[in-house]
Coordinates of C-alpha atoms in Angstrom, one line a residue:
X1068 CA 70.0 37.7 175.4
X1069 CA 72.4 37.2 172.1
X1070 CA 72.9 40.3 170.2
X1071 CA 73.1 40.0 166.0
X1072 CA 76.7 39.5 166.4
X1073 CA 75.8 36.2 168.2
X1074 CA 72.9 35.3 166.3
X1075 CA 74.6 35.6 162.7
X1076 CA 78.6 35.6 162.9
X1077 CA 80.7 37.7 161.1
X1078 CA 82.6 36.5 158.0
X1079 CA 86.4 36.9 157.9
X1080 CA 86.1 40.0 155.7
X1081 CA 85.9 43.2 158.1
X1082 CA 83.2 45.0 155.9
X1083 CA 80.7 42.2 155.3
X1084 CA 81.3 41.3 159.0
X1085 CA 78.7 44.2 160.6
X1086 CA 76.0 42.9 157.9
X1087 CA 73.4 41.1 160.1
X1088 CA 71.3 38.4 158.8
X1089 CA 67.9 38.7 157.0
X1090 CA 67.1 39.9 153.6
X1091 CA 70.0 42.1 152.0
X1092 CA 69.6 45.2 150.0
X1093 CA 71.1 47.1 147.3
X1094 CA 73.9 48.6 149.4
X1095 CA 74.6 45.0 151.0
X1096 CA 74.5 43.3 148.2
X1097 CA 77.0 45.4 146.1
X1098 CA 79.4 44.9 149.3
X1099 CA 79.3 40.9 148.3
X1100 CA 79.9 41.8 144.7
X1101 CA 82.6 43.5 145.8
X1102 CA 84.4 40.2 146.8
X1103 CA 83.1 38.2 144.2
X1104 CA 80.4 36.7 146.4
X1105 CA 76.4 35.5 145.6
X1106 CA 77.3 36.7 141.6
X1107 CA 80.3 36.3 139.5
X1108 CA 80.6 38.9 137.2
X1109 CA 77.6 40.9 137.4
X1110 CA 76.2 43.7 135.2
X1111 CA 73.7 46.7 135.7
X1112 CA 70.8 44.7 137.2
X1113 CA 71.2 45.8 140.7
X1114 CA 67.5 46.6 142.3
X1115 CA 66.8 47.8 145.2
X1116 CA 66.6 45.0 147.8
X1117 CA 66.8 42.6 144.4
X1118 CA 68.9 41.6 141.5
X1119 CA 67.7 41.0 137.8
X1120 CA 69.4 37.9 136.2
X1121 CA 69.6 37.7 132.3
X1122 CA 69.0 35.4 130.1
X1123 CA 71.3 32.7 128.6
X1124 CA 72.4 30.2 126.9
X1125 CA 71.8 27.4 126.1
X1126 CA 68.3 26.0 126.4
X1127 CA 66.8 22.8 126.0
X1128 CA 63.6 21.3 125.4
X1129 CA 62.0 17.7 124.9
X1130 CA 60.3 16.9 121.7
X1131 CA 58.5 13.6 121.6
X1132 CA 61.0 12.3 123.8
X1133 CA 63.8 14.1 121.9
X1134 CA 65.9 17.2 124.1
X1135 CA 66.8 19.5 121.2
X1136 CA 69.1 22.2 122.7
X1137 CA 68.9 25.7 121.3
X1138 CA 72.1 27.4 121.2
X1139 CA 71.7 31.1 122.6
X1140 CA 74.4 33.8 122.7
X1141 CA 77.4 35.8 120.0
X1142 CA 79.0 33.4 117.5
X1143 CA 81.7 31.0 118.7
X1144 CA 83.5 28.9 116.8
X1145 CA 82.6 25.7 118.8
X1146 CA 79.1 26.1 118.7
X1147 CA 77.1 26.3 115.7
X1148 CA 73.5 27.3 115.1
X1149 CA 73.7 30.0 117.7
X1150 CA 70.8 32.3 117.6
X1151 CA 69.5 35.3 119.3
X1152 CA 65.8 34.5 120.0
X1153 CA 64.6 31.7 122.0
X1154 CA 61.1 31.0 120.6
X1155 CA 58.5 29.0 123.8
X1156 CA 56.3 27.4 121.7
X1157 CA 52.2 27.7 123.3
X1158 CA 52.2 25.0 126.3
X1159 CA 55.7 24.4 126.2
X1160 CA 58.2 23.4 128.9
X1161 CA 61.7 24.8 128.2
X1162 CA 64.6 24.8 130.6
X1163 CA 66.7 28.1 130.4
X1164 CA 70.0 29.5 131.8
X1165 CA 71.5 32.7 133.2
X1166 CA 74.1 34.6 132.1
X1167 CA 75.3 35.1 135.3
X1168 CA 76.8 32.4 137.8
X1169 CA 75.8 32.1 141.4
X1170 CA 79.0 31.8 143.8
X1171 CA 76.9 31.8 147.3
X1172 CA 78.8 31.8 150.8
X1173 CA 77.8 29.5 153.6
X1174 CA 75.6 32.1 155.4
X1175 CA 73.3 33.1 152.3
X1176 CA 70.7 31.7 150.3
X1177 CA 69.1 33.0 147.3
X1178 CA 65.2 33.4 145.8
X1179 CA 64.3 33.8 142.5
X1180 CA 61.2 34.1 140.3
X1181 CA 60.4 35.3 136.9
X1182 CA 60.1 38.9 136.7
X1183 CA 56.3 39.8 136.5
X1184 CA 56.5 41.4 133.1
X1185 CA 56.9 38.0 131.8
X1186 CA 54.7 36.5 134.2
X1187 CA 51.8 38.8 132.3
X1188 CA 52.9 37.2 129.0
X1189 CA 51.8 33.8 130.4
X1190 CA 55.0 32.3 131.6
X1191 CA 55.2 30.2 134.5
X1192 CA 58.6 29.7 136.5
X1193 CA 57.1 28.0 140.1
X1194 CA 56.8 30.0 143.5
X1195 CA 60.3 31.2 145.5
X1196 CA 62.4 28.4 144.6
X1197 CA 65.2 28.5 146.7
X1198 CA 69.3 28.1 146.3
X1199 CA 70.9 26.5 149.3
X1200 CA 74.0 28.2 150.5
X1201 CA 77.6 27.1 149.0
X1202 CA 75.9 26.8 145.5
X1203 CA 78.3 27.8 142.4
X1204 CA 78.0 27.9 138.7
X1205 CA 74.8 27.9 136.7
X1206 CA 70.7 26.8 137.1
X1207 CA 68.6 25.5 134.6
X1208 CA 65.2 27.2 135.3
X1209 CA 62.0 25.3 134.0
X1210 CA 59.3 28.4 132.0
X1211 CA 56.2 27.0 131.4
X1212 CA 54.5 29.1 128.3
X1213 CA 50.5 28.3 129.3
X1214 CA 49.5 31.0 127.1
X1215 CA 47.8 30.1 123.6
X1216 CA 50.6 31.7 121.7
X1217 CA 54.2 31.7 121.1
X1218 CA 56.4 34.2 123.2
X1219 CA 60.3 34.8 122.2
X1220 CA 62.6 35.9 124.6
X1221 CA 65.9 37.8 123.8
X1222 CA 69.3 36.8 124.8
X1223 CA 71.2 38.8 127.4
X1224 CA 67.4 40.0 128.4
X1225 CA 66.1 40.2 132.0
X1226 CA 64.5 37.2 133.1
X1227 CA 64.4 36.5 136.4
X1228 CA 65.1 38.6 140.0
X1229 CA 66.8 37.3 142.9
X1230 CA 67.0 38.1 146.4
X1231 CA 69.7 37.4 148.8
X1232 CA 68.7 36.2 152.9
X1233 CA 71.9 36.4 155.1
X1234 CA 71.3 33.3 157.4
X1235 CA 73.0 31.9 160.8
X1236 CA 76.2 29.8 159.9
X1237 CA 77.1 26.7 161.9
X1238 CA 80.6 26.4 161.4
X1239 CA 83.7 29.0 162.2
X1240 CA 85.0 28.5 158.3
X1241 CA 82.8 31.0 156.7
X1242 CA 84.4 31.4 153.3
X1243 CA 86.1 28.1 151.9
X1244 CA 85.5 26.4 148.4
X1245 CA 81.9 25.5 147.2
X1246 CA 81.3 21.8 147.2
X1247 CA 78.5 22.0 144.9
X1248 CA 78.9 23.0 141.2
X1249 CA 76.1 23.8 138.5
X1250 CA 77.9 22.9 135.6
X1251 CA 76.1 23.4 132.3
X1252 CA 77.3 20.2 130.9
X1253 CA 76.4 18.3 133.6
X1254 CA 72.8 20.0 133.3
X1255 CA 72.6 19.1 129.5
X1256 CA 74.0 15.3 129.9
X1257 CA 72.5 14.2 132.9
X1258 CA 68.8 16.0 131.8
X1259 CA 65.9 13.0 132.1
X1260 CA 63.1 13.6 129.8
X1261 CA 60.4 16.0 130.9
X1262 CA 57.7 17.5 128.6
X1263 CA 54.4 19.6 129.2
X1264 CA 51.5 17.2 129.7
X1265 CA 49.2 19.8 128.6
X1266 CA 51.5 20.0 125.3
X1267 CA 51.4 15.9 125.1
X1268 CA 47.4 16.2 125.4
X1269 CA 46.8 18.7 122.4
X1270 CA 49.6 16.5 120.7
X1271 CA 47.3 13.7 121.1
X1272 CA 44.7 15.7 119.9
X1273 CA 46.5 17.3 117.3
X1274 CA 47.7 13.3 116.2
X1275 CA 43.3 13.0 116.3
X1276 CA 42.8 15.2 114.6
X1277 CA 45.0 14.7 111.6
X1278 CA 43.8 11.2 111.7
X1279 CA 40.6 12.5 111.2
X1280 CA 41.8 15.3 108.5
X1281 CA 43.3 12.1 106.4
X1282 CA 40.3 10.4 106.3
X1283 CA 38.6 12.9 105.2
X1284 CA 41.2 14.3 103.1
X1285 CA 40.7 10.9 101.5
X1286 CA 36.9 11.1 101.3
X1287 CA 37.2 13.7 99.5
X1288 CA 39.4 12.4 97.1
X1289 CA 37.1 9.3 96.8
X1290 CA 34.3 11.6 96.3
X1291 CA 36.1 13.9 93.6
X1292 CA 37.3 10.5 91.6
X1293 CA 33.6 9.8 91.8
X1294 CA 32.3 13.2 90.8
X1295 CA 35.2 13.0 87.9
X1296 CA 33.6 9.9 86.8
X1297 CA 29.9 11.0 87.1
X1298 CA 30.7 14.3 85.5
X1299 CA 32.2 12.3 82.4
X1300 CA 29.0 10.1 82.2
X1301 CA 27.1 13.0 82.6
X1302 CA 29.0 14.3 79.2
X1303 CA 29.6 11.1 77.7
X1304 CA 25.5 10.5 77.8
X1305 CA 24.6 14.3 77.1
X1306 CA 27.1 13.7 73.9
X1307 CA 25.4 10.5 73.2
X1308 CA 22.1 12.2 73.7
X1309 CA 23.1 15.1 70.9
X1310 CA 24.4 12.6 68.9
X1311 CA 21.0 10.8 68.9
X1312 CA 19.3 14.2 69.0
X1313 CA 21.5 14.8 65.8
X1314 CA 20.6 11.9 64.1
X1315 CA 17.2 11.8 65.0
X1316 CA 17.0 15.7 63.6
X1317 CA 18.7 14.7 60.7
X1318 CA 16.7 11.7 60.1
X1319 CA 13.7 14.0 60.8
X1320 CA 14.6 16.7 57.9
X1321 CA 15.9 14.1 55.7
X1322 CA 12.5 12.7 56.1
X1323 CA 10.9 16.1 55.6
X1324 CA 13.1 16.7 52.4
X1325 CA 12.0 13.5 50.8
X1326 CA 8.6 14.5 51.5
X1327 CA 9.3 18.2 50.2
X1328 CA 11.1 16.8 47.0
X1329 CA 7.8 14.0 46.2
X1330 CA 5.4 16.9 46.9
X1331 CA 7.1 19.2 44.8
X1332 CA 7.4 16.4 42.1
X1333 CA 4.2 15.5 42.6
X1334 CA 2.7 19.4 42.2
X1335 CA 5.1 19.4 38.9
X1336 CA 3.6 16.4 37.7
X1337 CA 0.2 17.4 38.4
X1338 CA 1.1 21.1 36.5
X1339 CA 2.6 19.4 34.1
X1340 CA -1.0 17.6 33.3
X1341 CA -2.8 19.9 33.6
X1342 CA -1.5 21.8 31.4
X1343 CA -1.5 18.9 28.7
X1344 CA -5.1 18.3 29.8
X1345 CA -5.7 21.8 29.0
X1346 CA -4.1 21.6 26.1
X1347 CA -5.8 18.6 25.0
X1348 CA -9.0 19.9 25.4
X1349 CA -8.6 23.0 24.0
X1350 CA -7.9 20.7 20.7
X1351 CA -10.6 18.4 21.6
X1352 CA -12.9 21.8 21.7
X1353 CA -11.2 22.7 18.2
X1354 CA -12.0 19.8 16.4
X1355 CA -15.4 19.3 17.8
X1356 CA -16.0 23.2 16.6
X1357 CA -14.5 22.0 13.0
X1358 CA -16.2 18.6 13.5
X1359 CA -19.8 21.0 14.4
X1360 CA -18.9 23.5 10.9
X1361 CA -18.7 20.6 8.5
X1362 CA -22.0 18.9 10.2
X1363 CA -23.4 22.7 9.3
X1364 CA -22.3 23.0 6.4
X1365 CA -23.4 19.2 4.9
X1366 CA -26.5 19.6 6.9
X1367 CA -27.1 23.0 4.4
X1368 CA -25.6 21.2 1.7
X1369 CA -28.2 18.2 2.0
X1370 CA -31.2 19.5 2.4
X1371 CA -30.6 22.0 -1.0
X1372 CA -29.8 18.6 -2.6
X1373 CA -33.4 17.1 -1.7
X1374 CA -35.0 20.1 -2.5
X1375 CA -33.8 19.6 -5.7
X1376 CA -34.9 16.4 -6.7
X1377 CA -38.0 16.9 -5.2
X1378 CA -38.9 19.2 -8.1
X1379 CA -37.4 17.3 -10.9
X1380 CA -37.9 13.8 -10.1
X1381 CA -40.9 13.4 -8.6
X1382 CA -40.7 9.8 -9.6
X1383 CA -37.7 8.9 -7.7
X1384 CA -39.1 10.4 -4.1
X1385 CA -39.4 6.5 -3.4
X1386 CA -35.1 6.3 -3.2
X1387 CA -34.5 10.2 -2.6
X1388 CA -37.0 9.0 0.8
X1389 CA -35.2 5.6 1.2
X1390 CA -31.1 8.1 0.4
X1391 CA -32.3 10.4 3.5
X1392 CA -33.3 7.4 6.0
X1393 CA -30.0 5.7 4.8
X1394 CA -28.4 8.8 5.6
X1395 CA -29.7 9.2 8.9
X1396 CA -29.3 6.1 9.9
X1397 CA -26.3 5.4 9.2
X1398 CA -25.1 1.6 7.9
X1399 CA -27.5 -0.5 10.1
X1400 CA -30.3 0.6 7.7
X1401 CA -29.5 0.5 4.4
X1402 CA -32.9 -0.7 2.0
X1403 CA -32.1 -3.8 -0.7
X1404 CA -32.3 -2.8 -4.2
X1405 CA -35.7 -3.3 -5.7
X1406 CA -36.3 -6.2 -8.9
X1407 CA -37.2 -2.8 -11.4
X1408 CA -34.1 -1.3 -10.2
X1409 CA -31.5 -4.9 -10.6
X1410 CA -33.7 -5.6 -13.5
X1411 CA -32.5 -2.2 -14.7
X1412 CA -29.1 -2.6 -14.3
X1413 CA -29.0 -5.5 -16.0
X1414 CA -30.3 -4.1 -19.0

């Protein structure tokens, strides 16, 4: 039966040559780091049996077919636009980088999957991808924000944790120079286009949808131009309507003032009238009174008269009878003269 020794052979270098294969752990791990194995440069994120890798710089999505790279990271000279904050738009796919490189040997490979805090914000990275052994220089890791909002992640932030599996090696040369390079150039030159289909399906929608919000964007216009217009017929008639409301009111009283004015000329005429009616027969009623005296008074006057010559001229009753009937009956009966009386005035 092969002991560990057998199963997983030692590497050149005395202390990593008792580790046996299998998952490594803290202590193991920090013996690798030690020779500048699995992680160049590492900082504080050391776990347990694990090893948090931070985010870096830069990312890159595709926007209608577009990659637009977001610079992430301090300020350098050759790069402009560097931010901070890497903003993952709601049902977005954005590949990301580590700060840190991997420089794995020919007897380890690495897992690695988004640490679970970011997993709870809606972030999606894919089950225990693995890295083959011999791999050196950077990844460009896929999130997938399924969540409804937007999530920003820092730079220089944990993002994902790794763990190291120490594995049986084929050949004697255990430590030589990494044929395969992750070059972020390469990464960002060679990237084919890959977008979120969910994202192209609410773009679709979206595209609907503002279709729809034209139309009815111009509806509305149409129906405001229309409103505009009815609203200024509505005023143009209603000011046509007072006009001939106006004119028929002033037609109306000018009417009624005509009428007012004849009447009152008309009642002025009539007191006018009547007063010189009145007036004219209180004169009428004056001169009948004087008219009535004088008919007294020659009445009186008259009838002394006859009884005068009744007395002293009893011969002449014939004419003093034939004076009264002419004087009663005016000219129509005036008697002829007799032949005594025209043979007396002759003589």
């Amino acid at each position: 039966m092969m002991d560990n020794k057998d199963q997983c052979p030692s590497l050149a270098i005395p202390e990593l040559r008792e580790i046996p294969c299998g998952m490594l752990s803290s202590p193991q791990i920090a013996l690798y780091f030690k020779h500048n194995f699995l992680v160049k440069n590492p900082g504080s994120g050391l776990k347990g049996a694990t090893y948090d890798m931070r985010l870096g710089g830069p990312a890159y999505r595709f926007i209608n077919g577009e990659k637009k790279i977001i610079n992430l990271g301090e300020e350098d000279d050759t790069i402009r636009n560097i931010q901070n904050r890497l903003f993952l738009p709601p049902n977005s796919l954005t590949f990301v980088t580590t700060r840190e490189e991997f420089r794995l040997t020919r007897d380890v490979i690495a897992r690695f999957n988004l640490k679970s805090k970011w997993v709870h914000k809606g972030l999606l990275l894919g089950t225990g991808p693995i890295v083959d052994p011999e791999f050196d220089g950077f990844l460009y890791i896929p999130i997938h924000n399924f969540s409804g909002k937007e999530i920003d992640l820092e730079f220089d932030t944990p993002l994902i944790v790794v763990e190291f599996t120490k594995t049986l090696d084929v050949t004697e040369n255990y430590i030589k120079n990494p044929s395969k390079k992750g070059i972020i150039a390469n990464y960002l030159n060679s990237a084919g286009e890959v977008e979120s289909s969910v994202l192209k399906v609410i773009r679709e929608y979206e595209e609907k949808i503002q279709d729809n919000t034209d139309e009815i964007n111009a509806s509305k216009t149409e129906r405001e131009k229309w409103n505009k217009r009815f609203t200024w017929g509505w005023v143009a008639s209603a000011f046509l309507g007072g006009i001939a409301l106006a004119s028929l009111v002033f037609t109306t009283w000018s009417v009624h003032a005509d009428t007012r004015q004849k009447v009152l000329a008309a009642h002025e005429a009539l007191l006018t009238t009547s007063d010189r009616l009145e007036k004219e027969n209180t004169r009428i009623r004056n001169e009948l009174a004087v008219l009535k005296e004088q008919l007294r008074v020659l009445s009186t006057s008259s009838s002394g008269a006859l009884t005068e010559t009744k007395v002293q001229e009893p011969q002449g009753q014939l004419n003093t009878n034939a004076l009264n009937a002419a004087q009663q009956d005016g000219p129509k009966a005036q008697p002829s003269p007799s032949s005594e009386e025209k043979t007396s005035t002759q003589k």
